[in-house]
Amino acid sequence: MDPWVHIIGGGLSGLSLAASLAQFKKLPGQVVISEPNARSLVAKTFSFWYMDSERLFLRPEYSSSRWTLSSGDDHVSHHGNRFEYGTRSGNHVLESALNSIDRHPQIDLVDELIHTRPKATHCFDSRPCSVDTFQLTQSFAGTEVVFEQPHGILEVGLMDCMRATDSGLQFVYLVPLGTNQLLVEHTEFTSRPADFSALDGLNISYLQQRFPHLPYRVVRTEAAHIPMGFKQEANHLGMPIGARGGMTRDATGYGYRTIRYACQQMANKLVTDNITQPFKGSSVTTWADRLFLNLIEHRPDIIPQLLMQIANRMRPDRFAAFMMMRSPVDLIHMLRAAPAKPFTCALLGRYRWI
Ligand SMILES: Cc1cc2nc3c(=O)[nH]c(=O)nc-3n(C[C@H](O)[C@H](O)[C@H](O)COP(=O)(O)OP(=O)(O)OC[C@H]3O[C@@H](n4cnc5c(N)ncnc54)[C@H](O)[C@@H]3O)c2cc1C
């Protein structure tokens, strides 16, 4: 008998879908997840803004209600009332998904690579797309360190030390993971995928400069090129999900929250109606994000100031809601805070007028 569902890739989206299916005691048929390296999830951390009502579903391990953005001498500090910035380790995601999958008699995780469409009633494809298909790339290298003494950082450095490069925007991302543990990530939004070893080197120099007298050891590293919009249609082996299925935000690369909710909905639809429903992001969000990506591509020099103005003028909770793009109203709040000229010129395709 062919499986009822075949999921290609057991990363965040594949395992989220499988774990959501595992919540149903009796499924209409067998579920297979093909994944050659399930442990690769351990090399990732997932961060997101969430409200208290979402805590049980999104399961942050570390949280902070404060985040900052900075560029040159300009600094904005936000304190969320309704929203917190949460982080969950890939290891936690993996262990909890494997727990529910292992206990379900109809779900199997198979150690294999898939290159052709499998035979199954419903196929889902979460293989990562090639960097050639990205409109812009978010390249980053992260270094997680444990200090011998508390580092004293309480705020998340969301986009610190922002500066324009000749191919886009570079900044430092700083997440406290406990009193002695810290994740430092140099990140680029870029039209040319960045060199990981150069970004790694920047992390080490940053740590040395910021904590000259605080000994630390590196406990984990992560690096990736993730899509910021796609240029062309990829060749799918089933219904695309995860980053391949457009579940990561074009303008920011954030995907954890959307992937978790979308996969839960897909699983419910599969079990109750036996149909696959493709993920459809909001077209208004896609439009606005493309406008922003075009601005990064054509005028990287104005981006740090533009983002600082937006962060300065938006209330922290509105800023958090916009970053998660919970509804089109969040976009209206952002556009009201943003200076009109850059977006108007981007709309007209007249980047030199900015
Ligand atoms: C290092 C990193 C950090 C991130 N941090 C955040 C964050 O903080 N917040 C946030 O919201 N988003 C974050 N993202 C973005 C997004 O949430 C992740 O990219 C997420 O992992 C996307 O899930 P996915 O299932 O599409 O891809 P993946 O999780 O990459 O899963 C794809 C899986 O497919 C498997 N595979 C590949 N080829 C085959 C094949 N031929 N056959 C079978 N399996 C195959 C791979 O081994 C992989 O496990 C991050 C991404 C990365 C890479």
Tab-separated table of C-alpha atoms and ligand atoms in Angstrom:
chain	number	residue	atom	x	y	z
A	1	MET	CA	0.000	0.000	0.000
A	2	ASP	CA	1.307	3.475	-0.842
A	3	PRO	CA	1.525	5.853	2.122
A	4	TRP	CA	-1.316	8.277	2.697
A	5	VAL	CA	1.108	11.164	3.246
A	6	HIS	CA	4.773	11.473	2.235
A	7	ILE	CA	6.725	14.439	3.623
A	8	ILE	CA	10.050	15.157	1.933
A	9	GLY	CA	12.392	16.759	4.469
A	10	GLY	CA	12.161	16.493	8.239
A	11	GLY	CA	13.355	19.978	9.140
A	12	LEU	CA	11.153	22.561	10.854
A	13	SER	CA	8.159	22.362	8.508
A	14	GLY	CA	8.298	18.613	7.813
A	15	LEU	CA	8.477	17.762	11.510
A	16	SER	CA	5.869	20.397	12.418
A	17	LEU	CA	3.433	18.852	9.942
A	18	ALA	CA	4.207	15.326	11.152
A	19	ALA	CA	3.912	16.315	14.823
A	20	SER	CA	0.557	18.005	14.126
A	21	LEU	CA	-0.659	14.825	12.376
A	22	ALA	CA	0.572	12.789	15.354
A	23	GLN	CA	-1.984	14.576	17.539
A	24	PHE	CA	-4.672	12.485	15.827
A	25	LYS	CA	-4.839	9.004	17.341
A	26	LYS	CA	-6.068	7.309	14.158
A	27	LEU	CA	-4.977	8.606	10.751
A	28	PRO	CA	-6.528	7.617	7.377
A	29	GLY	CA	-3.222	5.932	6.385
A	30	GLN	CA	0.527	5.692	6.829
A	31	VAL	CA	2.705	8.839	7.047
A	32	VAL	CA	6.353	8.764	5.897
A	33	ILE	CA	8.897	11.538	6.505
A	34	SER	CA	12.074	11.227	4.436
A	35	GLU	CA	14.993	13.059	6.044
A	36	PRO	CA	18.697	12.264	5.584
A	37	ASN	CA	19.895	14.297	8.562
A	38	ALA	CA	17.286	15.037	11.228
A	39	ARG	CA	20.009	16.186	13.673
A	40	SER	CA	20.744	19.214	11.423
A	41	LEU	CA	17.918	21.020	13.233
A	42	VAL	CA	20.127	21.074	16.346
A	43	ALA	CA	22.365	23.649	14.643
A	44	LYS	CA	19.546	26.232	14.545
A	45	THR	CA	17.696	28.515	16.924
A	46	PHE	CA	14.303	29.982	16.142
A	47	SER	CA	13.204	33.393	17.409
A	48	PHE	CA	9.857	35.128	17.089
A	49	TRP	CA	7.550	37.632	18.755
A	50	TYR	CA	4.626	36.108	20.591
A	51	MET	CA	1.778	36.999	22.924
A	52	ASP	CA	1.173	35.194	26.195
A	53	SER	CA	-1.779	33.277	24.700
A	54	GLU	CA	0.622	31.668	22.168
A	55	ARG	CA	3.217	30.520	24.669
A	56	LEU	CA	1.980	26.928	24.923
A	57	PHE	CA	1.907	26.440	21.162
A	58	LEU	CA	5.113	28.275	20.166
A	59	ARG	CA	7.047	27.133	23.262
A	60	PRO	CA	9.807	29.750	23.709
A	61	GLU	CA	12.647	28.634	25.988
A	62	TYR	CA	14.078	32.137	26.509
A	63	SER	CA	12.191	35.431	26.317
A	64	SER	CA	12.805	39.126	26.563
A	65	SER	CA	10.354	42.015	26.367
A	66	ARG	CA	13.116	44.434	25.300
A	67	TRP	CA	14.843	44.765	21.961
A	68	THR	CA	17.066	47.377	20.333
A	69	LEU	CA	18.064	48.696	16.925
A	70	SER	CA	21.071	50.909	16.298
A	71	SER	CA	23.058	52.529	13.545
A	72	GLY	CA	26.033	54.826	14.144
A	73	ASP	CA	25.132	57.005	17.144
A	74	ASP	CA	21.410	56.442	16.722
A	75	HIS	CA	19.852	53.925	19.128
A	76	VAL	CA	16.238	52.817	19.687
A	77	SER	CA	15.170	50.686	22.627
A	78	HIS	CA	11.729	49.032	22.582
A	79	HIS	CA	9.868	47.568	25.535
A	80	GLY	CA	6.944	45.371	24.496
A	81	ASN	CA	3.869	45.164	26.712
A	82	ARG	CA	1.798	42.598	24.841
A	83	PHE	CA	4.657	41.023	22.885
A	84	GLU	CA	7.823	39.265	23.975
A	85	TYR	CA	10.693	38.130	21.818
A	86	GLY	CA	11.079	34.387	22.320
A	87	THR	CA	13.745	31.921	21.266
A	88	ARG	CA	13.511	28.169	20.976
A	89	SER	CA	16.447	25.892	20.199
A	90	GLY	CA	16.343	23.541	17.216
A	91	ASN	CA	17.153	20.739	19.641
A	92	HIS	CA	13.967	21.441	21.603
A	93	VAL	CA	11.917	21.478	18.376
A	94	LEU	CA	13.496	18.182	17.266
A	95	GLU	CA	13.116	16.336	20.587
A	96	SER	CA	9.479	17.300	21.051
A	97	ALA	CA	8.570	16.407	17.423
A	98	LEU	CA	10.383	13.056	17.623
A	99	ASN	CA	8.615	12.327	20.886
A	100	SER	CA	5.159	12.608	19.361
A	101	ILE	CA	6.150	10.919	16.073
A	102	ASP	CA	7.830	7.938	17.795
A	103	ARG	CA	4.727	7.286	19.862
A	104	HIS	CA	2.451	7.163	16.776
A	105	PRO	CA	2.205	3.715	15.138
A	106	GLN	CA	1.316	5.133	11.705
A	107	ILE	CA	4.190	7.656	11.349
A	108	ASP	CA	7.732	6.705	10.288
A	109	LEU	CA	10.839	8.830	9.912
A	110	VAL	CA	13.025	7.296	7.201
A	111	ASP	CA	16.709	8.154	6.729
A	112	GLU	CA	16.769	8.812	2.968
A	113	LEU	CA	17.126	11.444	0.250
A	114	ILE	CA	14.273	11.835	-2.223
A	115	HIS	CA	14.770	13.092	-5.784
A	116	THR	CA	11.535	12.089	-7.534
A	117	ARG	CA	7.920	12.483	-6.533
A	118	PRO	CA	7.060	9.628	-4.172
A	119	LYS	CA	3.928	7.517	-4.588
A	120	ALA	CA	1.473	8.650	-1.934
A	121	THR	CA	-1.986	10.181	-1.825
A	122	HIS	CA	-0.513	13.479	-0.576
A	123	CYS	CA	3.128	14.588	-1.031
A	124	PHE	CA	4.741	17.585	0.682
A	125	ASP	CA	8.094	18.986	-0.377
A	126	SER	CA	10.212	20.962	2.115
A	127	ARG	CA	13.648	20.576	0.503
A	128	PRO	CA	15.504	23.907	0.683
A	129	CYS	CA	15.597	25.812	-2.625
A	130	SER	CA	18.894	26.732	-4.252
A	131	VAL	CA	20.381	30.184	-3.551
A	132	ASP	CA	20.178	30.983	-7.322
A	133	THR	CA	16.396	31.209	-6.965
A	134	PHE	CA	16.509	33.848	-4.177
A	135	GLN	CA	15.735	37.486	-5.008
A	136	LEU	CA	17.955	38.585	-2.122
A	137	THR	CA	19.731	36.427	0.433
A	138	GLN	CA	19.894	36.692	4.185
A	139	SER	CA	23.369	35.352	5.002
A	140	PHE	CA	24.355	34.919	8.601
A	141	ALA	CA	26.838	33.184	10.846
A	142	GLY	CA	26.058	32.768	14.532
A	143	THR	CA	28.363	31.975	17.441
A	144	GLU	CA	26.799	30.809	20.707
A	145	VAL	CA	29.058	31.291	23.696
A	146	VAL	CA	28.991	30.600	27.432
A	147	PHE	CA	30.781	33.151	29.635
A	148	GLU	CA	32.372	32.299	32.959
A	149	GLN	CA	30.405	35.172	34.542
A	150	PRO	CA	27.063	36.870	33.713
A	151	HIS	CA	27.297	38.939	30.525
A	152	GLY	CA	24.808	41.525	31.793
A	153	ILE	CA	22.843	41.747	28.517
A	154	LEU	CA	19.088	41.882	29.059
A	155	GLU	CA	17.895	43.261	25.718
A	156	VAL	CA	17.813	41.466	22.392
A	157	GLY	CA	19.997	43.301	19.882
A	158	LEU	CA	17.648	42.903	16.969
A	159	MET	CA	19.543	44.915	14.371
A	160	ASP	CA	22.501	46.555	16.035
A	161	CYS	CA	25.374	48.438	14.379
A	162	MET	CA	23.425	48.563	11.100
A	163	ARG	CA	25.454	49.736	8.147
A	164	ALA	CA	25.104	49.684	4.394
A	165	THR	CA	27.493	47.536	2.349
A	166	ASP	CA	27.935	47.674	-1.426
A	167	SER	CA	25.551	44.705	-1.792
A	168	GLY	CA	23.016	45.399	0.955
A	169	LEU	CA	22.781	45.765	4.714
A	170	GLN	CA	24.889	44.351	7.533
A	171	PHE	CA	24.062	44.221	11.242
A	172	VAL	CA	24.700	42.343	14.488
A	173	TYR	CA	21.983	40.202	16.036
A	174	LEU	CA	22.439	39.511	19.733
A	175	VAL	CA	20.234	37.137	21.746
A	176	PRO	CA	20.779	36.512	25.481
A	177	LEU	CA	20.084	32.815	26.144
A	178	GLY	CA	20.357	32.963	29.926
A	179	THR	CA	22.579	35.003	32.235
A	180	ASN	CA	25.874	33.512	30.985
A	181	GLN	CA	24.921	32.417	27.454
A	182	LEU	CA	24.728	34.575	24.350
A	183	LEU	CA	24.151	34.153	20.622
A	184	VAL	CA	26.008	36.656	18.419
A	185	GLU	CA	25.165	36.699	14.739
A	186	HIS	CA	26.560	38.895	11.984
A	187	THR	CA	23.914	39.086	9.304
A	188	GLU	CA	23.682	40.497	5.784
A	189	PHE	CA	20.650	41.182	3.611
A	190	THR	CA	22.490	40.968	0.351
A	191	SER	CA	22.313	40.532	-3.408
A	192	ARG	CA	25.555	38.461	-3.232
A	193	PRO	CA	25.539	35.616	-0.679
A	194	ALA	CA	28.122	36.520	1.980
A	195	ASP	CA	31.178	34.546	3.042
A	196	PHE	CA	30.501	32.622	6.280
A	197	SER	CA	34.099	32.642	7.503
A	198	ALA	CA	34.213	36.453	7.205
A	199	LEU	CA	30.976	36.718	9.230
A	200	ASP	CA	32.360	34.244	11.779
A	201	GLY	CA	35.485	36.400	12.116
A	202	LEU	CA	33.297	39.449	12.769
A	203	ASN	CA	31.520	37.584	15.610
A	204	ILE	CA	34.823	36.810	17.299
A	205	SER	CA	36.109	40.413	16.947
A	206	TYR	CA	32.796	41.702	18.296
A	207	LEU	CA	33.004	39.416	21.359
A	208	GLN	CA	36.604	40.454	22.006
A	209	GLN	CA	35.789	44.153	21.751
A	210	ARG	CA	32.567	44.085	23.751
A	211	PHE	CA	33.714	41.679	26.500
A	212	PRO	CA	37.496	42.179	26.661
A	213	HIS	CA	37.827	40.792	30.210
A	214	LEU	CA	35.156	38.086	30.202
A	215	PRO	CA	36.417	34.597	29.281
A	216	TYR	CA	33.999	32.483	27.220
A	217	ARG	CA	33.852	29.247	25.267
A	218	VAL	CA	32.036	28.642	21.985
A	219	VAL	CA	29.329	25.976	22.399
A	220	ARG	CA	27.592	26.069	19.012
A	221	THR	CA	27.801	27.744	15.626
A	222	GLU	CA	25.171	28.199	12.933
A	223	ALA	CA	25.311	29.652	9.445
A	224	ALA	CA	22.884	29.820	6.553
A	225	HIS	CA	21.772	31.582	3.416
A	226	ILE	CA	18.009	31.966	3.648
A	227	PRO	CA	15.650	33.300	0.962
A	228	MET	CA	14.347	36.861	0.885
A	229	GLY	CA	11.851	36.402	-1.948
A	230	PHE	CA	12.185	34.036	-4.900
A	231	LYS	CA	13.087	34.959	-8.499
A	232	GLN	CA	11.690	31.871	-10.204
A	233	GLU	CA	9.384	28.956	-9.686
A	234	ALA	CA	11.207	25.978	-8.163
A	235	ASN	CA	10.601	22.408	-9.228
A	236	HIS	CA	8.497	20.880	-6.473
A	237	LEU	CA	8.003	17.160	-5.776
A	238	GLY	CA	4.694	17.753	-4.011
A	239	MET	CA	2.909	20.584	-2.245
A	240	PRO	CA	5.693	22.997	-1.199
A	241	ILE	CA	5.907	23.756	2.514
A	242	GLY	CA	8.316	25.640	4.781
A	243	ALA	CA	10.694	28.146	3.190
A	244	ARG	CA	10.089	26.471	-0.204
A	245	GLY	CA	6.355	27.042	0.256
A	246	GLY	CA	6.720	30.775	0.958
A	247	MET	CA	6.213	30.385	4.718
A	248	THR	CA	9.235	32.544	5.583
A	249	ARG	CA	8.752	36.283	5.429
A	250	ASP	CA	10.427	37.811	2.350
A	251	ALA	CA	11.527	40.989	4.089
A	252	THR	CA	12.907	39.429	7.266
A	253	GLY	CA	13.443	35.664	6.829
A	254	TYR	CA	11.335	34.969	9.950
A	255	GLY	CA	9.439	31.708	9.442
A	256	TYR	CA	9.097	29.806	12.703
A	257	ARG	CA	5.722	31.180	13.801
A	258	THR	CA	4.094	30.990	10.344
A	259	ILE	CA	5.439	27.474	9.722
A	260	ARG	CA	4.091	26.184	13.033
A	261	TYR	CA	0.600	27.623	12.483
A	262	ALA	CA	0.404	26.784	8.767
A	263	CYS	CA	1.475	23.162	9.309
A	264	GLN	CA	-1.055	22.758	12.094
A	265	GLN	CA	-3.806	24.018	9.771
A	266	MET	CA	-2.630	21.755	6.943
A	267	ALA	CA	-2.705	18.721	9.238
A	268	ASN	CA	-6.252	19.525	10.410
A	269	LYS	CA	-7.449	19.918	6.823
A	270	LEU	CA	-5.797	16.650	5.777
A	271	VAL	CA	-7.378	14.636	8.546
A	272	THR	CA	-10.836	16.189	8.507
A	273	ASP	CA	-11.348	16.662	4.724
A	274	ASN	CA	-8.539	14.522	3.206
A	275	ILE	CA	-7.373	17.468	1.092
A	276	THR	CA	-4.144	19.449	0.859
A	277	GLN	CA	-4.542	23.180	1.013
A	278	PRO	CA	-1.571	25.217	-0.279
A	279	PHE	CA	-0.173	27.926	1.984
A	280	LYS	CA	-1.201	31.368	0.818
A	281	GLY	CA	0.512	34.347	2.398
A	282	SER	CA	-1.127	37.744	2.278
A	283	SER	CA	-0.645	39.368	-1.137
A	284	VAL	CA	-0.435	42.803	0.503
A	285	THR	CA	2.467	41.598	2.665
A	286	THR	CA	4.220	40.102	-0.359
A	287	TRP	CA	3.788	43.358	-2.256
A	288	ALA	CA	5.137	45.506	0.599
A	289	ASP	CA	8.032	43.118	1.244
A	290	ARG	CA	9.026	43.163	-2.438
A	291	LEU	CA	9.056	46.959	-2.327
A	292	PHE	CA	11.392	46.805	0.668
A	293	LEU	CA	13.645	44.224	-1.027
A	294	ASN	CA	13.830	46.440	-4.123
A	295	LEU	CA	14.915	49.319	-1.887
A	296	ILE	CA	17.667	47.170	-0.336
A	297	GLU	CA	18.788	46.088	-3.804
A	298	HIS	CA	18.890	49.595	-5.311
A	299	ARG	CA	19.578	51.899	-2.348
A	300	PRO	CA	21.283	49.966	0.476
A	301	ASP	CA	22.781	53.295	1.633
A	302	ILE	CA	19.394	54.585	2.898
A	303	ILE	CA	18.245	51.401	4.669
A	304	PRO	CA	19.844	51.904	8.133
A	305	GLN	CA	18.318	55.380	8.473
A	306	LEU	CA	14.971	54.212	7.095
A	307	LEU	CA	14.735	51.337	9.600
A	308	MET	CA	15.807	53.581	12.462
A	309	GLN	CA	13.071	56.093	11.569
A	310	ILE	CA	10.446	53.354	11.439
A	311	ALA	CA	11.563	51.874	14.786
A	312	ASN	CA	11.684	55.341	16.374
A	313	ARG	CA	8.179	56.251	15.298
A	314	MET	CA	6.387	52.945	15.908
A	315	ARG	CA	5.092	51.824	19.283
A	316	PRO	CA	7.006	48.682	20.370
A	317	ASP	CA	3.960	46.378	20.289
A	318	ARG	CA	2.988	47.666	16.838
A	319	PHE	CA	6.554	47.136	15.652
A	320	ALA	CA	6.490	43.526	16.964
A	321	ALA	CA	3.101	42.850	15.372
A	322	PHE	CA	4.379	44.252	12.069
A	323	MET	CA	7.505	42.068	12.198
A	324	MET	CA	5.251	39.008	12.562
A	325	MET	CA	2.768	40.626	10.091
A	326	ARG	CA	-0.244	39.373	11.935
A	327	SER	CA	-2.713	41.380	9.823
A	328	PRO	CA	-2.687	43.983	6.983
A	329	VAL	CA	-3.434	46.639	9.633
A	330	ASP	CA	0.135	46.119	10.907
A	331	LEU	CA	1.398	47.146	7.482
A	332	ILE	CA	-0.676	50.347	7.590
A	333	HIS	CA	0.919	51.238	10.951
A	334	MET	CA	4.386	50.674	9.472
A	335	LEU	CA	3.648	52.770	6.371
A	336	ARG	CA	2.349	55.601	8.581
A	337	ALA	CA	5.616	55.532	10.542
A	338	ALA	CA	7.877	55.258	7.487
A	339	PRO	CA	9.107	58.338	5.600
A	340	ALA	CA	6.977	58.579	2.444
A	341	LYS	CA	9.688	59.412	-0.091
A	342	PRO	CA	11.671	56.123	-0.255
A	343	PHE	CA	8.570	53.942	-0.629
A	344	THR	CA	6.962	56.319	-3.153
A	345	CYS	CA	10.133	56.377	-5.263
A	346	ALA	CA	10.401	52.587	-4.997
A	347	LEU	CA	6.802	52.330	-6.209
A	348	LEU	CA	7.678	54.453	-9.230
A	349	GLY	CA	10.961	52.607	-9.758
A	350	ARG	CA	12.847	55.937	-9.401
A	351	TYR	CA	15.474	54.989	-6.848
A	352	ARG	CA	17.798	57.886	-7.676
A	353	TRP	CA	15.159	60.416	-6.621
A	354	ILE	CA	15.376	59.275	-2.994
B	1	LIG	C1	20.269	28.699	10.863
B	1	LIG	C2	18.855	29.246	10.696
B	1	LIG	C3	18.298	30.039	11.688
B	1	LIG	C4	17.015	30.555	11.525
B	1	LIG	N1	16.493	31.326	12.511
B	1	LIG	C5	15.212	31.717	12.429
B	1	LIG	C6	14.647	32.452	13.496
B	1	LIG	O1	15.326	32.801	14.465
B	1	LIG	N2	13.338	32.780	13.414
B	1	LIG	C7	12.577	32.423	12.351
B	1	LIG	O2	11.365	32.727	12.356
B	1	LIG	N3	13.103	31.787	11.302
B	1	LIG	C8	14.407	31.425	11.311
B	1	LIG	N4	14.949	30.766	10.252
B	1	LIG	C9	14.140	30.648	9.002
B	1	LIG	C10	13.200	29.428	8.945
B	1	LIG	O3	12.383	29.367	10.078
B	1	LIG	C11	14.045	28.160	8.801
B	1	LIG	O4	14.752	28.246	7.588
B	1	LIG	C12	13.263	26.868	8.821
B	1	LIG	O5	14.176	25.835	9.138
B	1	LIG	C13	12.598	26.555	7.497
B	1	LIG	O6	11.997	25.304	7.613
B	1	LIG	P1	11.941	24.320	6.389
B	1	LIG	O7	11.241	23.105	6.833
B	1	LIG	O8	11.490	25.026	5.181
B	1	LIG	O9	13.487	23.958	6.061
B	1	LIG	P2	14.497	23.114	6.892
B	1	LIG	O10	14.237	23.217	8.337
B	1	LIG	O11	15.841	23.504	6.383
B	1	LIG	O12	14.211	21.606	6.458
B	1	LIG	C14	14.480	21.107	5.179
B	1	LIG	C15	14.923	19.652	5.348
B	1	LIG	O13	14.960	19.024	4.069
B	1	LIG	C16	15.989	18.044	4.124
B	1	LIG	N5	16.331	17.678	2.748
B	1	LIG	C17	17.092	18.375	1.860
B	1	LIG	N6	17.140	17.696	0.680
B	1	LIG	C18	16.393	16.573	0.830
B	1	LIG	C19	16.055	15.487	-0.034
B	1	LIG	N7	16.492	15.430	-1.303
B	1	LIG	N8	15.256	14.499	0.446
B	1	LIG	C20	14.796	14.551	1.726
B	1	LIG	N9	15.102	15.557	2.588
B	1	LIG	C21	15.868	16.557	2.144
B	1	LIG	C22	17.116	18.761	4.870
B	1	LIG	O14	18.029	17.831	5.419
B	1	LIG	C23	16.339	19.555	5.913
B	1	LIG	O15	16.298	18.902	7.174
B	1	LIG	C24	16.249	30.271	10.355
B	1	LIG	C25	16.850	29.510	9.357
B	1	LIG	C26	18.126	28.998	9.517
B	1	LIG	C27	18.707	28.169	8.383
